[in-house]
């Protein structure tokens, strides 16, 4: 015997084995790409930037949100040969703002810098090793 009961905001449904043997009659509705409540990616179907995308990690809000939006918009809509090369001023303004709030926007620490430099040194050694190998 299947039944349903409500406990606060939750609905508890008890189903029998027979209930599960009956095929579902539910019909799926196609997603509406223009649904403002539907989660979208970074770029909306109309080409605009979705500032509410969780992928931005909250960068569009906070004390430097406007500078971030300006720099990111400039980069996104840039038509320069080297994309974003016309956005240096906006990125500089964003960086200057972030430096005023080191607790909110931590800079690279020494360990990350060190491993970054080690990686650069390793990548410089690899082509040299290939050249030596090829010359023998």
mmCIF file of N, CA and C in Angstrom:
data_model
loop_
_atom_site.group_PDB
_atom_site.id
_atom_site.type_symbol
_atom_site.label_atom_id
_atom_site.label_comp_id
_atom_site.label_asym_id
_atom_site.label_seq_id
_atom_site.Cartn_x
_atom_site.Cartn_y
_atom_site.Cartn_z
ATOM 1 N N UNK A 1 0.835 -1.172 0.000
ATOM 2 C CA UNK A 1 0.000 0.000 0.000
ATOM 3 C C UNK A 1 0.888 1.246 0.000
ATOM 4 N N UNK A 2 0.799 2.026 -1.061
ATOM 5 C CA UNK A 2 1.610 3.239 -1.135
ATOM 6 C C UNK A 2 0.820 4.419 -0.585
ATOM 7 N N UNK A 3 1.548 5.386 -0.028
ATOM 8 C CA UNK A 3 0.896 6.592 0.457
ATOM 9 C C UNK A 3 1.921 7.720 0.526
ATOM 10 N N UNK A 4 1.404 8.915 0.760
ATOM 11 C CA UNK A 4 2.240 10.107 0.796
ATOM 12 C C UNK A 4 1.877 10.898 2.042
ATOM 13 N N UNK A 5 2.898 11.482 2.717
ATOM 14 C CA UNK A 5 2.600 12.341 3.862
ATOM 15 C C UNK A 5 3.539 13.545 3.848
ATOM 16 N N UNK A 6 3.080 14.614 4.404
ATOM 17 C CA UNK A 6 3.822 15.868 4.441
ATOM 18 C C UNK A 6 4.406 16.044 5.838
ATOM 19 N N UNK A 7 5.709 16.358 5.919
ATOM 20 C CA UNK A 7 6.348 16.684 7.194
ATOM 21 C C UNK A 7 7.079 17.998 7.005
ATOM 22 N N UNK A 8 6.444 19.074 7.429
ATOM 23 C CA UNK A 8 7.034 20.391 7.224
ATOM 24 C C UNK A 8 7.100 20.692 5.739
ATOM 25 N N UNK A 9 8.273 21.032 5.266
ATOM 26 C CA UNK A 9 8.442 21.341 3.844
ATOM 27 C C UNK A 9 8.667 20.087 3.004
ATOM 28 N N UNK A 10 8.862 18.948 3.647
ATOM 29 C CA UNK A 10 9.177 17.708 2.935
ATOM 30 C C UNK A 10 7.935 16.868 2.687
ATOM 31 N N UNK A 11 7.916 16.227 1.528
ATOM 32 C CA UNK A 11 6.850 15.282 1.198
ATOM 33 C C UNK A 11 7.495 13.903 1.148
ATOM 34 N N UNK A 12 6.970 12.991 1.952
ATOM 35 C CA UNK A 12 7.508 11.626 2.017
ATOM 36 C C UNK A 12 6.548 10.710 1.280
ATOM 37 N N UNK A 13 7.087 9.984 0.303
ATOM 38 C CA UNK A 13 6.266 9.099 -0.517
ATOM 39 C C UNK A 13 6.737 7.673 -0.278
ATOM 40 N N UNK A 14 5.803 6.823 0.121
ATOM 41 C CA UNK A 14 6.083 5.404 0.282
ATOM 42 C C UNK A 14 5.471 4.690 -0.915
ATOM 43 N N UNK A 15 6.281 3.955 -1.650
ATOM 44 C CA UNK A 15 5.817 3.268 -2.852
ATOM 45 C C UNK A 15 6.010 1.768 -2.703
ATOM 46 N N UNK A 16 5.124 1.031 -3.317
ATOM 47 C CA UNK A 16 5.217 -0.427 -3.283
ATOM 48 C C UNK A 16 6.020 -0.925 -4.482
ATOM 49 N N UNK A 17 6.353 -2.183 -4.475
ATOM 50 C CA UNK A 17 7.066 -2.797 -5.594
ATOM 51 C C UNK A 17 6.219 -2.687 -6.861
ATOM 52 N N UNK A 18 4.924 -2.847 -6.725
ATOM 53 C CA UNK A 18 4.021 -2.753 -7.862
ATOM 54 C C UNK A 18 4.031 -1.346 -8.468
ATOM 55 N N UNK A 19 4.133 -0.321 -7.606
ATOM 56 C CA UNK A 19 4.201 1.064 -8.092
ATOM 57 C C UNK A 19 5.420 1.261 -9.002
ATOM 58 N N UNK A 20 6.519 0.635 -8.653
ATOM 59 C CA UNK A 20 7.752 0.785 -9.435
ATOM 60 C C UNK A 20 7.747 -0.049 -10.704
ATOM 61 N N UNK A 21 6.900 -1.065 -10.768
ATOM 62 C CA UNK A 21 6.830 -1.899 -11.968
ATOM 63 C C UNK A 21 6.027 -1.231 -13.082
ATOM 64 N N UNK A 22 5.180 -0.283 -12.737
ATOM 65 C CA UNK A 22 4.370 0.431 -13.727
ATOM 66 C C UNK A 22 5.236 1.490 -14.403
ATOM 67 N N UNK A 23 5.274 1.506 -15.748
ATOM 68 C CA UNK A 23 6.092 2.521 -16.434
ATOM 69 C C UNK A 23 5.608 3.941 -16.117
ATOM 70 N N UNK A 24 6.540 4.861 -16.067
ATOM 71 C CA UNK A 24 6.219 6.253 -15.773
ATOM 72 C C UNK A 24 5.440 6.878 -16.921
ATOM 73 N N UNK A 25 4.497 7.750 -16.575
ATOM 74 C CA UNK A 25 3.744 8.465 -17.603
ATOM 75 C C UNK A 25 4.161 9.938 -17.643
ATOM 76 N N UNK A 26 5.249 10.263 -16.968
ATOM 77 C CA UNK A 26 5.726 11.652 -16.939
ATOM 78 C C UNK A 26 6.253 12.056 -18.303
ATOM 79 N N UNK A 27 5.950 13.304 -18.692
ATOM 80 C CA UNK A 27 6.448 13.836 -19.952
ATOM 81 C C UNK A 27 7.499 14.890 -19.661
ATOM 82 N N UNK A 28 8.628 14.796 -20.340
ATOM 83 C CA UNK A 28 9.695 15.773 -20.148
ATOM 84 C C UNK A 28 9.431 16.994 -21.011
ATOM 85 N N UNK A 29 9.670 18.153 -20.438
ATOM 86 C CA UNK A 29 9.488 19.408 -21.160
ATOM 87 C C UNK A 29 10.877 19.900 -21.565
ATOM 88 N N UNK A 30 11.008 20.314 -22.822
ATOM 89 C CA UNK A 30 12.304 20.809 -23.306
ATOM 90 C C UNK A 30 12.703 22.059 -22.534
ATOM 91 N N UNK A 31 14.004 22.191 -22.258
ATOM 92 C CA UNK A 31 14.511 23.369 -21.554
ATOM 93 C C UNK A 31 14.337 24.606 -22.412
ATOM 94 N N UNK A 32 13.951 25.689 -21.774
ATOM 95 C CA UNK A 32 13.818 26.976 -22.457
ATOM 96 C C UNK A 32 15.130 27.723 -22.290
ATOM 97 N N UNK A 33 15.898 27.949 -23.385
ATOM 98 C CA UNK A 33 17.193 28.614 -23.254
ATOM 99 C C UNK A 33 17.084 30.060 -22.788
ATOM 100 N N UNK A 34 15.899 30.663 -22.895
ATOM 101 C CA UNK A 34 15.718 32.045 -22.468
ATOM 102 C C UNK A 34 15.150 32.152 -21.056
ATOM 103 N N UNK A 35 15.011 31.020 -20.362
ATOM 104 C CA UNK A 35 14.489 31.028 -19.000
ATOM 105 C C UNK A 35 15.495 31.718 -18.083
ATOM 106 N N UNK A 36 15.125 32.873 -17.498
ATOM 107 C CA UNK A 36 16.086 33.610 -16.668
ATOM 108 C C UNK A 36 16.451 32.873 -15.390
ATOM 109 N N UNK A 37 15.641 31.874 -14.991
ATOM 110 C CA UNK A 37 15.925 31.138 -13.770
ATOM 111 C C UNK A 37 16.751 29.883 -14.032
ATOM 112 N N UNK A 38 16.916 29.533 -15.274
ATOM 113 C CA UNK A 38 17.703 28.361 -15.647
ATOM 114 C C UNK A 38 19.187 28.729 -15.519
ATOM 115 N N UNK A 39 19.961 27.850 -14.933
ATOM 116 C CA UNK A 39 21.392 28.138 -14.804
ATOM 117 C C UNK A 39 22.020 28.184 -16.188
ATOM 118 N N UNK A 40 22.759 29.215 -16.439
ATOM 119 C CA UNK A 40 23.446 29.389 -17.712
ATOM 120 C C UNK A 40 24.948 29.311 -17.457
ATOM 121 N N UNK A 41 25.711 29.240 -18.502
ATOM 122 C CA UNK A 41 27.155 29.261 -18.382
ATOM 123 C C UNK A 41 27.639 30.696 -18.319
ATOM 124 N N UNK A 42 28.894 30.893 -18.606
ATOM 125 C CA UNK A 42 29.494 32.221 -18.547
ATOM 126 C C UNK A 42 28.913 33.158 -19.597
ATOM 127 N N UNK A 43 28.660 32.627 -20.788
ATOM 128 C CA UNK A 43 28.124 33.458 -21.866
ATOM 129 C C UNK A 43 26.677 33.047 -22.118
ATOM 130 N N UNK A 44 25.781 34.014 -22.043
ATOM 131 C CA UNK A 44 24.360 33.758 -22.260
ATOM 132 C C UNK A 44 24.087 33.505 -23.742
ATOM 133 N N UNK A 45 22.953 32.889 -24.072
ATOM 134 C CA UNK A 45 22.643 32.599 -25.480
ATOM 135 C C UNK A 45 22.699 33.827 -26.390
ATOM 136 N N UNK A 46 22.419 35.019 -25.842
ATOM 137 C CA UNK A 46 22.453 36.224 -26.673
ATOM 138 C C UNK A 46 23.865 36.820 -26.800
ATOM 139 N N UNK A 47 24.872 36.154 -26.186
ATOM 140 C CA UNK A 47 26.258 36.615 -26.295
ATOM 141 C C UNK A 47 26.721 37.508 -25.159
ATOM 142 N N UNK A 48 25.798 37.900 -24.276
ATOM 143 C CA UNK A 48 26.171 38.733 -23.136
ATOM 144 C C UNK A 48 26.889 37.899 -22.081
ATOM 145 N N UNK A 49 27.587 38.583 -21.192
ATOM 146 C CA UNK A 49 28.285 37.910 -20.090
ATOM 147 C C UNK A 49 27.293 37.688 -18.958
ATOM 148 N N UNK A 50 27.289 36.485 -18.396
ATOM 149 C CA UNK A 50 26.437 36.144 -17.265
ATOM 150 C C UNK A 50 27.209 36.451 -15.983
ATOM 151 N N UNK A 51 26.990 37.638 -15.425
ATOM 152 C CA UNK A 51 27.735 38.057 -14.232
ATOM 153 C C UNK A 51 27.367 37.234 -13.011
ATOM 154 N N UNK A 52 26.281 36.463 -13.073
ATOM 155 C CA UNK A 52 25.868 35.624 -11.945
ATOM 156 C C UNK A 52 26.442 34.212 -12.029
ATOM 157 N N UNK A 53 27.249 33.935 -13.036
ATOM 158 C CA UNK A 53 27.810 32.598 -13.197
ATOM 159 C C UNK A 53 28.718 32.266 -12.005
ATOM 160 N N UNK A 54 28.494 31.104 -11.362
ATOM 161 C CA UNK A 54 29.358 30.730 -10.240
ATOM 162 C C UNK A 54 30.814 30.540 -10.663
ATOM 163 N N UNK A 55 31.032 30.367 -11.967
ATOM 164 C CA UNK A 55 32.394 30.167 -12.453
ATOM 165 C C UNK A 55 33.262 31.418 -12.264
ATOM 166 N N UNK A 56 32.639 32.570 -12.029
ATOM 167 C CA UNK A 56 33.406 33.803 -11.806
ATOM 168 C C UNK A 56 33.856 33.927 -10.352
ATOM 169 N N UNK A 57 33.392 33.026 -9.516
ATOM 170 C CA UNK A 57 33.855 33.002 -8.131
ATOM 171 C C UNK A 57 33.566 34.273 -7.355
ATOM 172 N N UNK A 58 32.515 34.992 -7.704
ATOM 173 C CA UNK A 58 32.169 36.208 -6.987
ATOM 174 C C UNK A 58 32.995 37.423 -7.350
ATOM 175 N N UNK A 59 33.840 37.296 -8.364
ATOM 176 C CA UNK A 59 34.711 38.421 -8.745
ATOM 177 C C UNK A 59 33.916 39.630 -9.242
ATOM 178 N N UNK A 60 32.713 39.415 -9.756
ATOM 179 C CA UNK A 60 31.916 40.516 -10.294
ATOM 180 C C UNK A 60 31.270 41.353 -9.193
ATOM 181 N N UNK A 61 31.348 40.877 -7.955
ATOM 182 C CA UNK A 61 30.823 41.656 -6.836
ATOM 183 C C UNK A 61 31.993 41.975 -5.908
ATOM 184 N N UNK A 62 31.738 42.744 -4.890
ATOM 185 C CA UNK A 62 32.802 43.112 -3.971
ATOM 186 C C UNK A 62 33.405 44.450 -4.333
ATOM 187 N N UNK A 63 34.441 44.846 -3.606
ATOM 188 C CA UNK A 63 34.993 46.193 -3.785
ATOM 189 C C UNK A 63 35.612 46.443 -5.161
ATOM 190 N N UNK A 64 36.035 45.399 -5.858
ATOM 191 C CA UNK A 64 36.660 45.578 -7.173
ATOM 192 C C UNK A 64 35.795 44.994 -8.290
ATOM 193 N N UNK A 65 34.528 44.769 -7.991
ATOM 194 C CA UNK A 65 33.618 44.174 -8.967
ATOM 195 C C UNK A 65 33.484 44.986 -10.243
ATOM 196 N N UNK A 66 33.377 46.297 -10.113
ATOM 197 C CA UNK A 66 33.215 47.142 -11.302
ATOM 198 C C UNK A 66 34.477 47.119 -12.173
ATOM 199 N N UNK A 67 35.644 47.130 -11.534
ATOM 200 C CA UNK A 67 36.901 47.068 -12.291
ATOM 201 C C UNK A 67 37.025 45.712 -12.987
ATOM 202 N N UNK A 68 36.612 44.633 -12.296
ATOM 203 C CA UNK A 68 36.645 43.306 -12.897
ATOM 204 C C UNK A 68 35.718 43.241 -14.096
ATOM 205 N N UNK A 69 34.497 43.752 -13.934
ATOM 206 C CA UNK A 69 33.523 43.733 -15.032
ATOM 207 C C UNK A 69 34.038 44.520 -16.232
ATOM 208 N N UNK A 70 34.650 45.658 -15.959
ATOM 209 C CA UNK A 70 35.179 46.486 -17.040
ATOM 210 C C UNK A 70 36.274 45.748 -17.799
ATOM 211 N N UNK A 71 37.215 45.147 -17.064
ATOM 212 C CA UNK A 71 38.330 44.431 -17.698
ATOM 213 C C UNK A 71 37.842 43.189 -18.438
ATOM 214 N N UNK A 72 36.968 42.427 -17.797
ATOM 215 C CA UNK A 72 36.489 41.189 -18.405
ATOM 216 C C UNK A 72 35.642 41.489 -19.636
ATOM 217 N N UNK A 73 34.785 42.508 -19.560
ATOM 218 C CA UNK A 73 33.966 42.898 -20.710
ATOM 219 C C UNK A 73 34.849 43.326 -21.867
ATOM 220 N N UNK A 74 35.844 44.135 -21.562
ATOM 221 C CA UNK A 74 36.762 44.602 -22.601
ATOM 222 C C UNK A 74 37.409 43.402 -23.292
ATOM 223 N N UNK A 75 37.887 42.444 -22.501
ATOM 224 C CA UNK A 75 38.539 41.262 -23.066
ATOM 225 C C UNK A 75 37.544 40.449 -23.899
ATOM 226 N N UNK A 76 36.341 40.230 -23.358
ATOM 227 C CA UNK A 76 35.342 39.403 -24.046
ATOM 228 C C UNK A 76 34.952 39.992 -25.407
ATOM 229 N N UNK A 77 34.783 41.307 -25.457
ATOM 230 C CA UNK A 77 34.341 41.948 -26.686
ATOM 231 C C UNK A 77 35.503 42.446 -27.551
ATOM 232 N N UNK A 78 36.728 42.206 -27.127
ATOM 233 C CA UNK A 78 37.900 42.680 -27.872
ATOM 234 C C UNK A 78 37.963 42.048 -29.258
ATOM 235 N N UNK A 79 38.280 42.884 -30.237
ATOM 236 C CA UNK A 79 38.419 42.394 -31.617
ATOM 237 C C UNK A 79 39.850 42.570 -32.115
ATOM 238 N N UNK A 80 40.751 42.913 -31.200
ATOM 239 C CA UNK A 80 42.155 43.110 -31.574
ATOM 240 C C UNK A 80 42.777 41.793 -32.038
ATOM 241 N N UNK A 81 43.845 41.896 -32.817
ATOM 242 C CA UNK A 81 44.567 40.713 -33.311
ATOM 243 C C UNK A 81 45.042 39.861 -32.129
ATOM 244 N N UNK A 82 45.635 40.501 -31.133
ATOM 245 C CA UNK A 82 45.974 39.808 -29.885
ATOM 246 C C UNK A 82 44.852 40.166 -28.925
ATOM 247 N N UNK A 83 43.924 39.218 -28.735
ATOM 248 C CA UNK A 83 42.702 39.473 -27.961
ATOM 249 C C UNK A 83 43.036 40.082 -26.608
ATOM 250 N N UNK A 84 42.373 41.184 -26.305
ATOM 251 C CA UNK A 84 42.541 41.840 -25.020
ATOM 252 C C UNK A 84 43.687 42.827 -24.951
ATOM 253 N N UNK A 85 44.456 42.949 -26.023
ATOM 254 C CA UNK A 85 45.601 43.861 -25.976
ATOM 255 C C UNK A 85 45.157 45.316 -25.841
ATOM 256 N N UNK A 86 43.902 45.583 -26.123
ATOM 257 C CA UNK A 86 43.363 46.935 -25.967
ATOM 258 C C UNK A 86 42.768 47.157 -24.571
ATOM 259 N N UNK A 87 42.968 46.215 -23.662
ATOM 260 C CA UNK A 87 42.345 46.271 -22.341
ATOM 261 C C UNK A 87 43.341 46.461 -21.201
ATOM 262 N N UNK A 88 44.553 46.814 -21.529
ATOM 263 C CA UNK A 88 45.608 46.918 -20.517
ATOM 264 C C UNK A 88 45.215 47.881 -19.404
ATOM 265 N N UNK A 89 44.645 49.032 -19.748
ATOM 266 C CA UNK A 89 44.279 50.028 -18.730
ATOM 267 C C UNK A 89 43.233 49.476 -17.764
ATOM 268 N N UNK A 90 42.252 48.746 -18.290
ATOM 269 C CA UNK A 90 41.208 48.183 -17.434
ATOM 270 C C UNK A 90 41.781 47.115 -16.502
ATOM 271 N N UNK A 91 42.666 46.269 -17.025
ATOM 272 C CA UNK A 91 43.272 45.238 -16.171
ATOM 273 C C UNK A 91 44.199 45.862 -15.135
ATOM 274 N N UNK A 92 44.871 46.926 -15.502
ATOM 275 C CA UNK A 92 45.744 47.622 -14.553
ATOM 276 C C UNK A 92 44.897 48.211 -13.415
ATOM 277 N N UNK A 93 43.766 48.836 -13.754
ATOM 278 C CA UNK A 93 42.875 49.403 -12.737
ATOM 279 C C UNK A 93 42.351 48.306 -11.810
ATOM 280 N N UNK A 94 42.012 47.147 -12.375
ATOM 281 C CA UNK A 94 41.537 46.035 -11.569
ATOM 282 C C UNK A 94 42.638 45.556 -10.625
ATOM 283 N N UNK A 95 43.854 45.430 -11.126
ATOM 284 C CA UNK A 95 44.975 44.970 -10.308
ATOM 285 C C UNK A 95 45.265 45.963 -9.181
ATOM 286 N N UNK A 96 45.238 47.251 -9.486
ATOM 287 C CA UNK A 96 45.483 48.264 -8.460
ATOM 288 C C UNK A 96 44.413 48.198 -7.374
ATOM 289 N N UNK A 97 43.171 47.998 -7.773
ATOM 290 C CA UNK A 97 42.093 47.871 -6.799
ATOM 291 C C UNK A 97 42.322 46.645 -5.913
ATOM 292 N N UNK A 98 42.651 45.521 -6.518
ATOM 293 C CA UNK A 98 42.842 44.279 -5.755
ATOM 294 C C UNK A 98 43.997 44.386 -4.770
ATOM 295 N N UNK A 99 45.009 45.140 -5.110
ATOM 296 C CA UNK A 99 46.145 45.307 -4.205
ATOM 297 C C UNK A 99 45.754 46.088 -2.955
ATOM 298 N N UNK A 100 44.679 46.852 -3.022
ATOM 299 C CA UNK A 100 44.194 47.594 -1.851
ATOM 300 C C UNK A 100 43.482 46.684 -0.854
ATOM 301 N N UNK A 101 43.095 45.483 -1.305
ATOM 302 C CA UNK A 101 42.340 44.550 -0.465
ATOM 303 C C UNK A 101 43.039 43.184 -0.438
ATOM 304 N N UNK A 102 44.226 43.103 0.166
ATOM 305 C CA UNK A 102 44.984 41.834 0.142
ATOM 306 C C UNK A 102 44.287 40.680 0.851
ATOM 307 N N UNK A 103 43.403 40.984 1.815
ATOM 308 C CA UNK A 103 42.690 39.894 2.490
ATOM 309 C C UNK A 103 41.648 39.250 1.577
ATOM 310 N N UNK A 104 41.037 40.055 0.730
ATOM 311 C CA UNK A 104 40.025 39.533 -0.192
ATOM 312 C C UNK A 104 40.634 38.942 -1.459
ATOM 313 N N UNK A 105 41.745 39.544 -1.901
ATOM 314 C CA UNK A 105 42.402 39.120 -3.139
ATOM 315 C C UNK A 105 43.870 38.824 -2.836
ATOM 316 N N UNK A 106 44.162 37.658 -2.237
ATOM 317 C CA UNK A 106 45.548 37.352 -1.861
ATOM 318 C C UNK A 106 46.462 37.261 -3.079
ATOM 319 N N UNK A 107 47.657 37.768 -2.904
ATOM 320 C CA UNK A 107 48.661 37.710 -3.962
ATOM 321 C C UNK A 107 49.329 36.346 -3.928
ATOM 322 N N UNK A 108 50.047 36.019 -4.981
ATOM 323 C CA UNK A 108 50.781 34.755 -5.061
ATOM 324 C C UNK A 108 51.788 34.705 -3.912
ATOM 325 N N UNK A 109 51.806 33.615 -3.151
ATOM 326 C CA UNK A 109 52.776 33.543 -2.060
ATOM 327 C C UNK A 109 54.117 33.033 -2.572
ATOM 328 N N UNK A 110 55.108 33.050 -1.698
ATOM 329 C CA UNK A 110 56.470 32.698 -2.114
ATOM 330 C C UNK A 110 56.561 31.273 -2.633
ATOM 331 N N UNK A 111 55.844 30.323 -2.008
ATOM 332 C CA UNK A 111 55.898 28.921 -2.461
ATOM 333 C C UNK A 111 55.372 28.784 -3.882
ATOM 334 N N UNK A 112 54.270 29.474 -4.191
ATOM 335 C CA UNK A 112 53.715 29.414 -5.548
ATOM 336 C C UNK A 112 54.674 30.070 -6.525
ATOM 337 N N UNK A 113 55.283 31.195 -6.092
ATOM 338 C CA UNK A 113 56.248 31.884 -6.953
ATOM 339 C C UNK A 113 57.421 30.971 -7.251
ATOM 340 N N UNK A 114 57.906 30.296 -6.199
ATOM 341 C CA UNK A 114 59.062 29.420 -6.345
ATOM 342 C C UNK A 114 58.739 28.272 -7.301
ATOM 343 N N UNK A 115 57.577 27.622 -7.122
ATOM 344 C CA UNK A 115 57.231 26.508 -8.005
ATOM 345 C C UNK A 115 56.978 27.012 -9.425
ATOM 346 N N UNK A 116 56.477 28.221 -9.546
ATOM 347 C CA UNK A 116 56.270 28.817 -10.869
ATOM 348 C C UNK A 116 57.612 29.043 -11.562
ATOM 349 N N UNK A 117 58.590 29.531 -10.815
ATOM 350 C CA UNK A 117 59.922 29.766 -11.385
ATOM 351 C C UNK A 117 60.593 28.439 -11.740
ATOM 352 N N UNK A 118 60.399 27.418 -10.872
ATOM 353 C CA UNK A 118 60.959 26.096 -11.163
ATOM 354 C C UNK A 118 60.363 25.541 -12.452
ATOM 355 N N UNK A 119 59.064 25.740 -12.645
ATOM 356 C CA UNK A 119 58.389 25.262 -13.849
ATOM 357 C C UNK A 119 58.936 25.976 -15.077
ATOM 358 N N UNK A 120 59.145 27.292 -14.968
ATOM 359 C CA UNK A 120 59.705 28.049 -16.085
ATOM 360 C C UNK A 120 61.107 27.549 -16.424
ATOM 361 N N UNK A 121 61.918 27.311 -15.405
ATOM 362 C CA UNK A 121 63.284 26.834 -15.632
ATOM 363 C C UNK A 121 63.257 25.469 -16.307
ATOM 364 N N UNK A 122 62.350 24.597 -15.859
ATOM 365 C CA UNK A 122 62.237 23.264 -16.451
ATOM 366 C C UNK A 122 61.808 23.361 -17.909
ATOM 367 N N UNK A 123 60.847 24.239 -18.209
ATOM 368 C CA UNK A 123 60.378 24.351 -19.589
ATOM 369 C C UNK A 123 61.461 24.934 -20.493
ATOM 370 N N UNK A 124 62.375 25.747 -19.933
ATOM 371 C CA UNK A 124 63.481 26.271 -20.735
ATOM 372 C C UNK A 124 64.519 25.191 -21.002
ATOM 373 N N UNK A 125 64.680 24.252 -20.053
ATOM 374 C CA UNK A 125 65.666 23.185 -20.206
ATOM 375 C C UNK A 125 65.220 22.146 -21.231
ATOM 376 N N UNK A 126 63.917 21.909 -21.331
ATOM 377 C CA UNK A 126 63.399 20.873 -22.223
ATOM 378 C C UNK A 126 63.784 21.124 -23.676
ATOM 379 N N UNK A 127 63.557 22.326 -24.254
ATOM 380 C CA UNK A 127 63.967 22.524 -25.641
ATOM 381 C C UNK A 127 65.478 22.368 -25.826
ATOM 382 N N UNK A 128 66.260 22.791 -24.836
ATOM 383 C CA UNK A 128 67.715 22.653 -24.944
ATOM 384 C C UNK A 128 68.092 21.177 -25.001
ATOM 385 N N UNK A 129 67.439 20.358 -24.209
ATOM 386 C CA UNK A 129 67.726 18.922 -24.207
ATOM 387 C C UNK A 129 67.338 18.303 -25.543
ATOM 388 N N UNK A 130 66.236 18.747 -26.145
ATOM 389 C CA UNK A 130 65.811 18.228 -27.437
ATOM 390 C C UNK A 130 66.813 18.597 -28.520
ATOM 391 N N UNK A 131 67.336 19.817 -28.450
ATOM 392 C CA UNK A 131 68.318 20.243 -29.443
ATOM 393 C C UNK A 131 69.570 19.394 -29.369
ATOM 394 N N UNK A 132 70.030 19.128 -28.104
ATOM 395 C CA UNK A 132 71.223 18.312 -27.932
ATOM 396 C C UNK A 132 71.008 16.909 -28.495
ATOM 397 N N UNK A 133 69.839 16.347 -28.233
ATOM 398 C CA UNK A 133 69.520 15.014 -28.693
ATOM 399 C C UNK A 133 69.491 14.961 -30.219
ATOM 400 N N UNK A 134 68.892 15.978 -30.837
ATOM 401 C CA UNK A 134 68.763 16.018 -32.283
ATOM 402 C C UNK A 134 70.083 16.222 -32.996
ATOM 403 N N UNK A 135 71.081 16.839 -32.335
ATOM 404 C CA UNK A 135 72.346 17.123 -32.996
ATOM 405 C C UNK A 135 73.304 15.934 -32.995
ATOM 406 N N UNK A 136 73.024 14.873 -32.261
ATOM 407 C CA UNK A 136 73.964 13.747 -32.216
ATOM 408 C C UNK A 136 73.707 12.715 -33.251
#
